Short mmCIF file of C-alpha atoms (C1' of nucleotides) in Angstrom, two decimals:
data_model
loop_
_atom_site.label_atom_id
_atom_site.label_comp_id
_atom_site.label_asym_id
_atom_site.label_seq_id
_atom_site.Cartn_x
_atom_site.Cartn_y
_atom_site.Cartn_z
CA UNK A 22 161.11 -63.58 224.35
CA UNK A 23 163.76 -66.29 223.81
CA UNK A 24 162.35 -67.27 220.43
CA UNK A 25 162.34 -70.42 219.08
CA UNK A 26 165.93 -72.77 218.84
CA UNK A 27 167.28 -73.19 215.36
CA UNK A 28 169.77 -75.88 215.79
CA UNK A 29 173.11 -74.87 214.20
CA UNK A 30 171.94 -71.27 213.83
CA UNK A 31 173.23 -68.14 215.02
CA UNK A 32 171.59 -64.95 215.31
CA UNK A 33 172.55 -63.82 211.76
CA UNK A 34 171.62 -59.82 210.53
CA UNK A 35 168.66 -61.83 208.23
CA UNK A 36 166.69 -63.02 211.92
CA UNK A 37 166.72 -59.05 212.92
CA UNK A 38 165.71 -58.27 209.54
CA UNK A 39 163.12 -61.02 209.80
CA UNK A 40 161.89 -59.52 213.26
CA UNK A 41 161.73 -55.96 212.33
CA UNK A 42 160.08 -56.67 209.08
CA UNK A 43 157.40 -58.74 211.88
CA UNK A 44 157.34 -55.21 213.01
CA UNK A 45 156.67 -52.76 211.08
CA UNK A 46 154.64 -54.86 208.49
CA UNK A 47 152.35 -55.73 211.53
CA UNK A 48 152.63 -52.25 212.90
CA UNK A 49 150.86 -50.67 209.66
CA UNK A 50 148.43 -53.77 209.45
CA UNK A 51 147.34 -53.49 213.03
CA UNK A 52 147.34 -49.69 212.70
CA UNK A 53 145.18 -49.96 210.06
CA UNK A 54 142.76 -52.63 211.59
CA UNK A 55 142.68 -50.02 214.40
CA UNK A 56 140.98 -47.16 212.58
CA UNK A 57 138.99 -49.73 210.86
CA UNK A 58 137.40 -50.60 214.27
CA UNK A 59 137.05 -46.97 215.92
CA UNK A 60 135.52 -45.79 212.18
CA UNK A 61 132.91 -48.80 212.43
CA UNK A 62 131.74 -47.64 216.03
CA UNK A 63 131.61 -44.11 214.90
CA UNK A 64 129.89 -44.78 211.24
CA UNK A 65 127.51 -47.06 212.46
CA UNK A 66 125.72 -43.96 213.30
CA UNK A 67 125.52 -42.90 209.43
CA UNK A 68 124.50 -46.90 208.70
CA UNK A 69 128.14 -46.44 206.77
CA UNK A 70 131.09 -49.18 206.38
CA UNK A 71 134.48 -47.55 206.48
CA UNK A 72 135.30 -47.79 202.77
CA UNK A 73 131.13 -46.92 202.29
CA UNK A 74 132.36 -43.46 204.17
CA UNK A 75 135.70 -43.16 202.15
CA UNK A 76 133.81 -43.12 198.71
CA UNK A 77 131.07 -40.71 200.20
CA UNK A 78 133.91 -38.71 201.38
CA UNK A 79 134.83 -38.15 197.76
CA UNK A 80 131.46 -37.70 196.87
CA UNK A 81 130.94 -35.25 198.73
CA UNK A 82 134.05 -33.25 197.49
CA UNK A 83 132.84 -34.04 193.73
CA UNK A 84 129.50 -34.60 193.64
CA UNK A 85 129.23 -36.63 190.27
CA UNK A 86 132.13 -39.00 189.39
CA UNK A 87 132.31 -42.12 186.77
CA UNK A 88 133.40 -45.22 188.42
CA UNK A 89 136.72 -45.33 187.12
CA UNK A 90 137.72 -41.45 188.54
CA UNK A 91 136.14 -42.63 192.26
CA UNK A 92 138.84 -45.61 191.84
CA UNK A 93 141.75 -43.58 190.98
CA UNK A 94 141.14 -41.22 193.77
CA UNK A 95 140.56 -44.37 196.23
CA UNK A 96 142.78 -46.62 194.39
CA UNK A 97 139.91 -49.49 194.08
CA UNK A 98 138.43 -51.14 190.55
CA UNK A 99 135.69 -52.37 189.96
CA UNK A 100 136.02 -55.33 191.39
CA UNK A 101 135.48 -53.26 195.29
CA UNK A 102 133.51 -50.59 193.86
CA UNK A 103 130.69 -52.38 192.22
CA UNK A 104 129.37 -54.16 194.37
CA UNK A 105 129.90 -51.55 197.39
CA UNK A 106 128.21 -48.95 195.36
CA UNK A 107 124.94 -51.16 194.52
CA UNK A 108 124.82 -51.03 198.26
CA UNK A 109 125.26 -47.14 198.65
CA UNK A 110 122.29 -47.28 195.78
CA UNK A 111 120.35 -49.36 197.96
CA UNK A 112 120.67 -47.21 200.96
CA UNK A 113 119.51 -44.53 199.01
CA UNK A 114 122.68 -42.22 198.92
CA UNK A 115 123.63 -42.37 195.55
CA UNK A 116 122.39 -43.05 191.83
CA UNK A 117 124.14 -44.85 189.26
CA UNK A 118 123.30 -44.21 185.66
CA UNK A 119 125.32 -45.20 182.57
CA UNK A 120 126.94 -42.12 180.51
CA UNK A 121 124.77 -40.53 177.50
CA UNK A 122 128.04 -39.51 175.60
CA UNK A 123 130.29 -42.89 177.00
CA UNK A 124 127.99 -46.26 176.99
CA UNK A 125 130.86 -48.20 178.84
CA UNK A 126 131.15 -45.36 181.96
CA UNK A 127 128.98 -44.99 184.45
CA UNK A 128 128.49 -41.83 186.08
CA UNK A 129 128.01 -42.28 189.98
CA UNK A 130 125.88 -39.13 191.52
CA UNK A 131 124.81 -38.11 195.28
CA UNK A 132 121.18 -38.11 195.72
CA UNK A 133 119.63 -35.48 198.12
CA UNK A 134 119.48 -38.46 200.66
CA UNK A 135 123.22 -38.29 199.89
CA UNK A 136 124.01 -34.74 200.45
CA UNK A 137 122.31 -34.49 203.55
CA UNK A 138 124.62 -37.15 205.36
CA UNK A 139 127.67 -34.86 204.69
CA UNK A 140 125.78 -32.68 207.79
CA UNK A 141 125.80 -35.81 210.11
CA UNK A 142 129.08 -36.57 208.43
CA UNK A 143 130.68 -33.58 209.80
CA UNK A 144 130.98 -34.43 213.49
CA UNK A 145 132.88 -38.06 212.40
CA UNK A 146 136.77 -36.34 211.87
CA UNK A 147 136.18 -34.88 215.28
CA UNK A 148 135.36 -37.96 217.22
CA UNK A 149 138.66 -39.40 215.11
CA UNK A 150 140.96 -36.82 215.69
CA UNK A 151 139.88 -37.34 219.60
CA UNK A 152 140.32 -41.00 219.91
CA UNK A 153 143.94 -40.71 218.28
CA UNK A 154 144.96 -38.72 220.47
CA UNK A 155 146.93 -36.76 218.37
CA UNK A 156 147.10 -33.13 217.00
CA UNK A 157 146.41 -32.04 213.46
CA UNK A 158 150.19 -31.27 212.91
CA UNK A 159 150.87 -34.32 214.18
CA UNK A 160 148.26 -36.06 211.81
CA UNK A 161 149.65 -33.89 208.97
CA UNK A 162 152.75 -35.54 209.19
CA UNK A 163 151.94 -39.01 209.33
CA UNK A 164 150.13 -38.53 206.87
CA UNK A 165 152.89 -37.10 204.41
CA UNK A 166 155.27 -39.94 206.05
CA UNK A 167 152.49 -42.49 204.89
CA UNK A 168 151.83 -40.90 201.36
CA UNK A 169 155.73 -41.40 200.77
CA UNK A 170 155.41 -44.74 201.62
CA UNK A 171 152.34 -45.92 199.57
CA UNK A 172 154.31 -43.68 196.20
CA UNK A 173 157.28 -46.26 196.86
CA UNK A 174 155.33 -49.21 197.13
CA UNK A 175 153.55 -48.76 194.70
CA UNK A 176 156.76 -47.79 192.34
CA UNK A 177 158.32 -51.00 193.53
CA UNK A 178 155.12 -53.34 193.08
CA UNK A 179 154.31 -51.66 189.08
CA UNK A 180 158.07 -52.51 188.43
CA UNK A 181 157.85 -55.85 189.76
CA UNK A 182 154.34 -56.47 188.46
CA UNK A 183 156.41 -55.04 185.04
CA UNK A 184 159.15 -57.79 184.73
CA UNK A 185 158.61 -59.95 187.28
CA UNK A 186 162.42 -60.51 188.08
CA UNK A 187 164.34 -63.62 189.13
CA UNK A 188 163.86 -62.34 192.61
CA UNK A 189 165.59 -59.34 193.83
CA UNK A 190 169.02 -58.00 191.64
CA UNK A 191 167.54 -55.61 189.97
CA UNK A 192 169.15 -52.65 189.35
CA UNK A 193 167.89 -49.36 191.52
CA UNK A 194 167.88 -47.52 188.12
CA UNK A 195 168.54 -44.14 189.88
CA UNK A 196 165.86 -41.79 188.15
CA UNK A 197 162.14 -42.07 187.53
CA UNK A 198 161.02 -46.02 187.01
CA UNK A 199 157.55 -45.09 188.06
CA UNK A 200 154.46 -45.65 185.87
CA UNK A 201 154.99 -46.16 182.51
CA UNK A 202 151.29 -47.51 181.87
CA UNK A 203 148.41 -46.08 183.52
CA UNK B 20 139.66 -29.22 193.33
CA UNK B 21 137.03 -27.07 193.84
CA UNK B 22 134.63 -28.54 195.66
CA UNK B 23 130.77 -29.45 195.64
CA UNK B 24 129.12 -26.44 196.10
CA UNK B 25 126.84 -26.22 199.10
CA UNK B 26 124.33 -23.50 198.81
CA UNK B 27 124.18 -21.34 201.63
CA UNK B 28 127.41 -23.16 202.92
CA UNK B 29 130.42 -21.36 204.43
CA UNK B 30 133.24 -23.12 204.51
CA UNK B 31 133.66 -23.91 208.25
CA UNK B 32 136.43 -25.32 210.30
CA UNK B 33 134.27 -28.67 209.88
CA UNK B 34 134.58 -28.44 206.10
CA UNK B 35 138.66 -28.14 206.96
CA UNK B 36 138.37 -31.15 209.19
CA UNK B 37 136.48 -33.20 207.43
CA UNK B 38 139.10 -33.20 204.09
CA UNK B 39 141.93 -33.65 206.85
CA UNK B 40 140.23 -37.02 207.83
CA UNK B 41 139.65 -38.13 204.45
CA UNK B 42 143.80 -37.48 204.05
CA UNK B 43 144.70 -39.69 206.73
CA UNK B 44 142.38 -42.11 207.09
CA UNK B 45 142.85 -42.81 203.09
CA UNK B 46 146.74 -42.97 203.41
CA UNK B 47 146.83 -45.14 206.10
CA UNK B 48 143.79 -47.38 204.59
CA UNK B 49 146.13 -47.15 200.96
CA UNK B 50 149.69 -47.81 202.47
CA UNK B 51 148.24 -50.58 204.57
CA UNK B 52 147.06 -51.56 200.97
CA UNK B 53 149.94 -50.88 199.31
CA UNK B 54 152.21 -52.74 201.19
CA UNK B 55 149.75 -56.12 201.21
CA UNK B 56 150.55 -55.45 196.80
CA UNK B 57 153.93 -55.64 197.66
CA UNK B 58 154.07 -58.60 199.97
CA UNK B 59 151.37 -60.26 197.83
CA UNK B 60 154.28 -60.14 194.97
CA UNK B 61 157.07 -61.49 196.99
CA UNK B 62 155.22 -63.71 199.53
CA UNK B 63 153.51 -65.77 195.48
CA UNK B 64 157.26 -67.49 195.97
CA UNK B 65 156.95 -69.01 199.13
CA UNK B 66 152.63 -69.56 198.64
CA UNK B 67 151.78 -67.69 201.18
CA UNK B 68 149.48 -64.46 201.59
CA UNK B 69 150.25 -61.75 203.80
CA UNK B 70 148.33 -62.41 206.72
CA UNK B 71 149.95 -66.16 206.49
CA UNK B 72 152.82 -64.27 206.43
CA UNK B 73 152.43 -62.90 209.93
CA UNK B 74 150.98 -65.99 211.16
CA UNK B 75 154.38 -67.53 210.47
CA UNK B 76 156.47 -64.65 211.59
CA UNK B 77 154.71 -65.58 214.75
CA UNK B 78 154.88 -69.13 214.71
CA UNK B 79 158.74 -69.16 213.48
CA UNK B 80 159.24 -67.22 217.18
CA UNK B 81 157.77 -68.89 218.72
CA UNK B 82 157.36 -72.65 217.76
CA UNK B 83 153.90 -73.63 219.20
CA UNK B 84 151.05 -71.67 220.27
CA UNK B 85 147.24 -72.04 221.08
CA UNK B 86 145.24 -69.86 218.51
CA UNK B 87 144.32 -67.71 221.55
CA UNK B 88 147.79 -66.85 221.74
CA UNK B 89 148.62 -66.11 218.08
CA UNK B 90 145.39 -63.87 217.92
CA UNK B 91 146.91 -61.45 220.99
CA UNK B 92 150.01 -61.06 219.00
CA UNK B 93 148.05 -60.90 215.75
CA UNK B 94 145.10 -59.03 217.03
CA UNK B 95 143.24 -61.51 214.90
CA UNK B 96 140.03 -63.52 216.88
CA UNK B 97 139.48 -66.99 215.60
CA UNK B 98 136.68 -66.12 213.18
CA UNK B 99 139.69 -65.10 211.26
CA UNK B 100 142.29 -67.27 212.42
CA UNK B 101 140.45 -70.78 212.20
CA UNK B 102 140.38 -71.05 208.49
CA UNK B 103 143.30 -69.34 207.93
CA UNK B 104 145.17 -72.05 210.28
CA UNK B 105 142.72 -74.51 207.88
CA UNK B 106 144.71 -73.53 205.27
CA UNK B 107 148.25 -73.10 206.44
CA UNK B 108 147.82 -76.59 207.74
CA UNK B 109 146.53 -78.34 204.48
CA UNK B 110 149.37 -76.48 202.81
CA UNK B 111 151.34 -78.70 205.17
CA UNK B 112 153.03 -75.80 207.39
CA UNK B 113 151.40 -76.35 210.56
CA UNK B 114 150.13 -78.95 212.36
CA UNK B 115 146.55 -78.14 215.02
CA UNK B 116 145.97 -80.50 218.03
CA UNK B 117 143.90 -80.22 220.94
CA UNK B 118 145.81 -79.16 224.13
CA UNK B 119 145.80 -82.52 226.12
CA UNK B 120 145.83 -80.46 229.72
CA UNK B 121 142.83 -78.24 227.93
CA UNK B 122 140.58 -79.84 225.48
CA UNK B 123 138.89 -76.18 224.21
CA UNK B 124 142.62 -74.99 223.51
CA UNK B 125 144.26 -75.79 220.14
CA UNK B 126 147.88 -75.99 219.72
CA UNK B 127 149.44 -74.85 216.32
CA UNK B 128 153.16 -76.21 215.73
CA UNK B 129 154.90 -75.73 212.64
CA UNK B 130 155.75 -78.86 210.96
CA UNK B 131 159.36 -79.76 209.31
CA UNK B 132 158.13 -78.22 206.17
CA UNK B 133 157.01 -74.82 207.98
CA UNK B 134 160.34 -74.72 209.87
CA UNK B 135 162.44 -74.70 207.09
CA UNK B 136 160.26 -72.40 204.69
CA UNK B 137 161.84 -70.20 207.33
CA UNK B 138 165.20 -70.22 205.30
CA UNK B 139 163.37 -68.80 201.99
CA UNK B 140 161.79 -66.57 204.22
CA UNK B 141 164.79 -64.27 205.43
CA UNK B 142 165.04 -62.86 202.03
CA UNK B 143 161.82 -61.46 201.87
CA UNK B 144 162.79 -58.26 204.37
CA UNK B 145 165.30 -57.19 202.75
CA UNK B 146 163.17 -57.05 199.27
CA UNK B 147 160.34 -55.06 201.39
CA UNK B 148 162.83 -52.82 202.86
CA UNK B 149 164.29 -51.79 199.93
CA UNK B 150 161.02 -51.58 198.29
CA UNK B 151 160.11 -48.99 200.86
CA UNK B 152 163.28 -46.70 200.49
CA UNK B 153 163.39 -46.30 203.87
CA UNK B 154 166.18 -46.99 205.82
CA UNK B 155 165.77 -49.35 208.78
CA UNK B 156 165.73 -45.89 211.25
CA UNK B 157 163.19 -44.79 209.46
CA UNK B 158 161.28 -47.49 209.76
CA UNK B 159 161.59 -47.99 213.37
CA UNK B 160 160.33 -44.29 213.95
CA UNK B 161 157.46 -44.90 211.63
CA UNK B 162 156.58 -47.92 213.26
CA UNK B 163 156.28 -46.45 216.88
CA UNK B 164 154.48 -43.89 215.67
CA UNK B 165 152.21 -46.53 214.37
CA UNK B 166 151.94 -48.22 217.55
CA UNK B 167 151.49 -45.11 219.44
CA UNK B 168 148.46 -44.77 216.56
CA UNK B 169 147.19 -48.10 217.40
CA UNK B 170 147.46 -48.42 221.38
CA UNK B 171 145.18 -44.60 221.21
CA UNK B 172 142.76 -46.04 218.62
CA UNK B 173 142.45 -49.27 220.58
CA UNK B 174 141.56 -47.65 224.07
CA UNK B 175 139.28 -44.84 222.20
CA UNK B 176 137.03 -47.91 220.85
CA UNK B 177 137.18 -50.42 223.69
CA UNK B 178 136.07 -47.05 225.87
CA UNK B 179 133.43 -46.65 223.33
CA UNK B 180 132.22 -49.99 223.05
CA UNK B 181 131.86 -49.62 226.84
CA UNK B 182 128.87 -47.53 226.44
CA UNK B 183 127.73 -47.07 223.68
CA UNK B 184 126.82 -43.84 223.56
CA UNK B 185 123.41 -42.28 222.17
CA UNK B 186 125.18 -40.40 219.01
CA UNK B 187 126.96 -36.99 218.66
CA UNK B 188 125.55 -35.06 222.02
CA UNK B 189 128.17 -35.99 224.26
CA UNK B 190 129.46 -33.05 226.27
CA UNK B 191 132.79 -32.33 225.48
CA UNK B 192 134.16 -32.71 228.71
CA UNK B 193 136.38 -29.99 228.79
CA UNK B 194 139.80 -31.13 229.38
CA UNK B 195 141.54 -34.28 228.29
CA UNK B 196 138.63 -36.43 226.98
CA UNK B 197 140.88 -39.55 226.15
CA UNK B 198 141.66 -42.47 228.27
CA UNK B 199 139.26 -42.39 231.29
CA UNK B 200 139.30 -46.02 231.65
CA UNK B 201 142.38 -49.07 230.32
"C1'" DC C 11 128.60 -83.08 243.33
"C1'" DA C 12 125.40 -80.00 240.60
"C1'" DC C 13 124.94 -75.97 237.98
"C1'" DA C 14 125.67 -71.40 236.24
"C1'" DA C 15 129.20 -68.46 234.28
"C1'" DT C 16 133.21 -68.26 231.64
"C1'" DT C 17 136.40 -69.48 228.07
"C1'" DA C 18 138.27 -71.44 223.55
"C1'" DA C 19 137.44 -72.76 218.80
"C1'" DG C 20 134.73 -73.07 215.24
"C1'" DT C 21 130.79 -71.58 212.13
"C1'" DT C 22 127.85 -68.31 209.67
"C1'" DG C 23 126.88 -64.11 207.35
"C1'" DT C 24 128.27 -59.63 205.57
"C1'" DG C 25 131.55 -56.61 203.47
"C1'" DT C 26 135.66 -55.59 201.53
"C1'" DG C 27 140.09 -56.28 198.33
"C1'" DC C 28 142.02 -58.10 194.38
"C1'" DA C 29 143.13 -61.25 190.33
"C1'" DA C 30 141.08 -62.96 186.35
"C1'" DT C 31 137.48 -63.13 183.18
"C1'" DT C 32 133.43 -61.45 180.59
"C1'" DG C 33 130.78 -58.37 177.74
"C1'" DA C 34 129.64 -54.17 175.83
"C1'" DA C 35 131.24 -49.84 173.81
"C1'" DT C 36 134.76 -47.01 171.78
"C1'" DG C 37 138.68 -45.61 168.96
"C1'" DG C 38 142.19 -46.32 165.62
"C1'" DC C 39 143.67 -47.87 161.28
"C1'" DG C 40 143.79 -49.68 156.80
"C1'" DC D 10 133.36 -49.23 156.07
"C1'" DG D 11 135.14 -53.26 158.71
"C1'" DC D 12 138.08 -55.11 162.09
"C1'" DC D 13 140.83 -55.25 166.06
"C1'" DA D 14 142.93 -53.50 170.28
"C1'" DT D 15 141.62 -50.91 174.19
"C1'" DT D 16 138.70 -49.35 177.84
"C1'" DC D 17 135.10 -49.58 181.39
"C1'" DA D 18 132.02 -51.88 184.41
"C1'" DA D 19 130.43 -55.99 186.15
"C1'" DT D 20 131.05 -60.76 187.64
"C1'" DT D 21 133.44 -64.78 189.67
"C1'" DG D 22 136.43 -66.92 192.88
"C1'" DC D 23 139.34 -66.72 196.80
"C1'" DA D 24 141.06 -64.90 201.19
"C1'" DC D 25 140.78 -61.99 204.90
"C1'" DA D 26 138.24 -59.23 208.97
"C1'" DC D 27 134.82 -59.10 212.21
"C1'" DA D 28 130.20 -59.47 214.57
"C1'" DA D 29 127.16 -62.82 216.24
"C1'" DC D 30 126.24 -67.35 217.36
"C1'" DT D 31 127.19 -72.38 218.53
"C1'" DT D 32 129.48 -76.09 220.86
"C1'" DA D 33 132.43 -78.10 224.03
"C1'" DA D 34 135.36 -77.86 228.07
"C1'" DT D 35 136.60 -75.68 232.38
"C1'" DT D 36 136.03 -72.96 236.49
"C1'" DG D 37 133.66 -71.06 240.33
"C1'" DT D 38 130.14 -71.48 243.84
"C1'" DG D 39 126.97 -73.36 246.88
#
DNA sequence: CACAATTAAGTTGTGTGCAATTGAATGGCG
DNA sequence: CGCCATTCAATTGCACACAACTTAATTGTG
């Protein structure tokens, strides 16, 4: 430890802050590198990416979704999706084809190539579950612990994205600032 | 809801499984997201992005390091580090020079300018935190569980990398299957 | 000392993630 | 009907992440 000198400084509450925000910003980034890494061994299998599995994942519940649903569920535009599904389409698990009744919408669909991989696919949250070590209770309530958190960042980043304040005084506003567009 | 329907399909414990993973591998994937939205807002002050962020957080403990070193705490290999360095040093943060006592190790420092970016930067928890809603004990007990998260993942795919196995047919193993090795 | 193995950075190539822009299609409104 | 704002997908540009490779320096061994 014994961090770095700052002449003239004391150990103020704003250097814990500082190191706890190291913390927990790096826990959730490292965390999420993590599963990255044990996905990519596992999915390599499949020929899948990690984000390749997450949108065949939601195929798989829906089996026909325009590009713009698939993003709201995954919380991607088009910016991600496009490209990564033209490479789904390539490997052969999924067709894209523009909407008869909406030109602008395109309608993203599981080919039989598609469908099968769910079988393979099936084995994959096993292999997960085993290599964190954790139980599904356990899982379950990360998970609702995480969910919580992305709601609030995202409320906080829409209303700062909204106004883009001076900096931080802005008033808590007690009830519901969430999403007034969208 | 309502699912795909798979013809001939009952819905097996696999079915159950396989939603569970897409849960928590999607929230962690989406707050891990989430929060980079956040910091991307409040970081556009000080011209930094988030992972130049932690680079900092590092550096700012630290004072000077060899990129080997900053990647261990950062988890980050040089592939990733070496133009992000590029960067923080043509913004004038950090200054790279070859270890005299070992010519293949490069020593970051922060310059005058990076030490006293520093000062801004001790605001910036304190806008997360509240951004978050969750109290600082709340985010220490989310962060070990994090780390507890990471440290399992980590071991499950180093032990996999190992060897490599063929595909699915591994026998179970009976008991604990986790951490024969590390 | 010579030489193979190891180690540290850097480079290249692929795949996200996201802001900003573009272009086509749609819907609303006078 | 004509026009304009909105919506959706795609594209562009930039910055990670990471695997695989390259290059240079160091270490270990005979």
């Amino acid at each position: 430890m014994a961090g770095a000198s700052y002449p003239g400084h004391m150990n103020t509450p704003d250097d814990d802050w500082l190191r706890l925000d190291q913390q927990i910003c790096f826990s959730l980034h490292a965390a999420s590198r993590a599963f990255n890494g044990v996905y990519r061994g596992i999915l390599k299998d499949l020929g899948l990416t990690y984000p390749q599995y997450l949108v065949m994942l939601v195929l798989w519940e829906h089996d026909e979704l325009p590009v713009k649903k698939l993003g709201e569920h995954l919380r991607l535009d088009s910016g991600t999706l496009s490209p990564l599904l033209k490479r789904l389409e390539a490997a052969g698990l999924v067709r894209r084809e523009r909407s008869a009744r909406d030109e602008r919408s395109v309608e993203v669909r599981l080919t039989e190539e598609g469908v099968a991989l769910r079988a393979r696919a099936l084995q994959v949250p096993r292999r997960i579950a085993s290599s964190t070590g954790f139980g599904a209770e356990e899982i379950r309530m990360l998970r609702a612990r995480l969910d919580e958190l992305t709601t609030a960042l995202d409320a906080a980043a829409a209303l700062a994205e909204g106004q883009d304040g001076p900096s931080a005084a802005e008033q808590p506003s007690g009830a519901s600032p969430g999403l007034r567009r969208m």
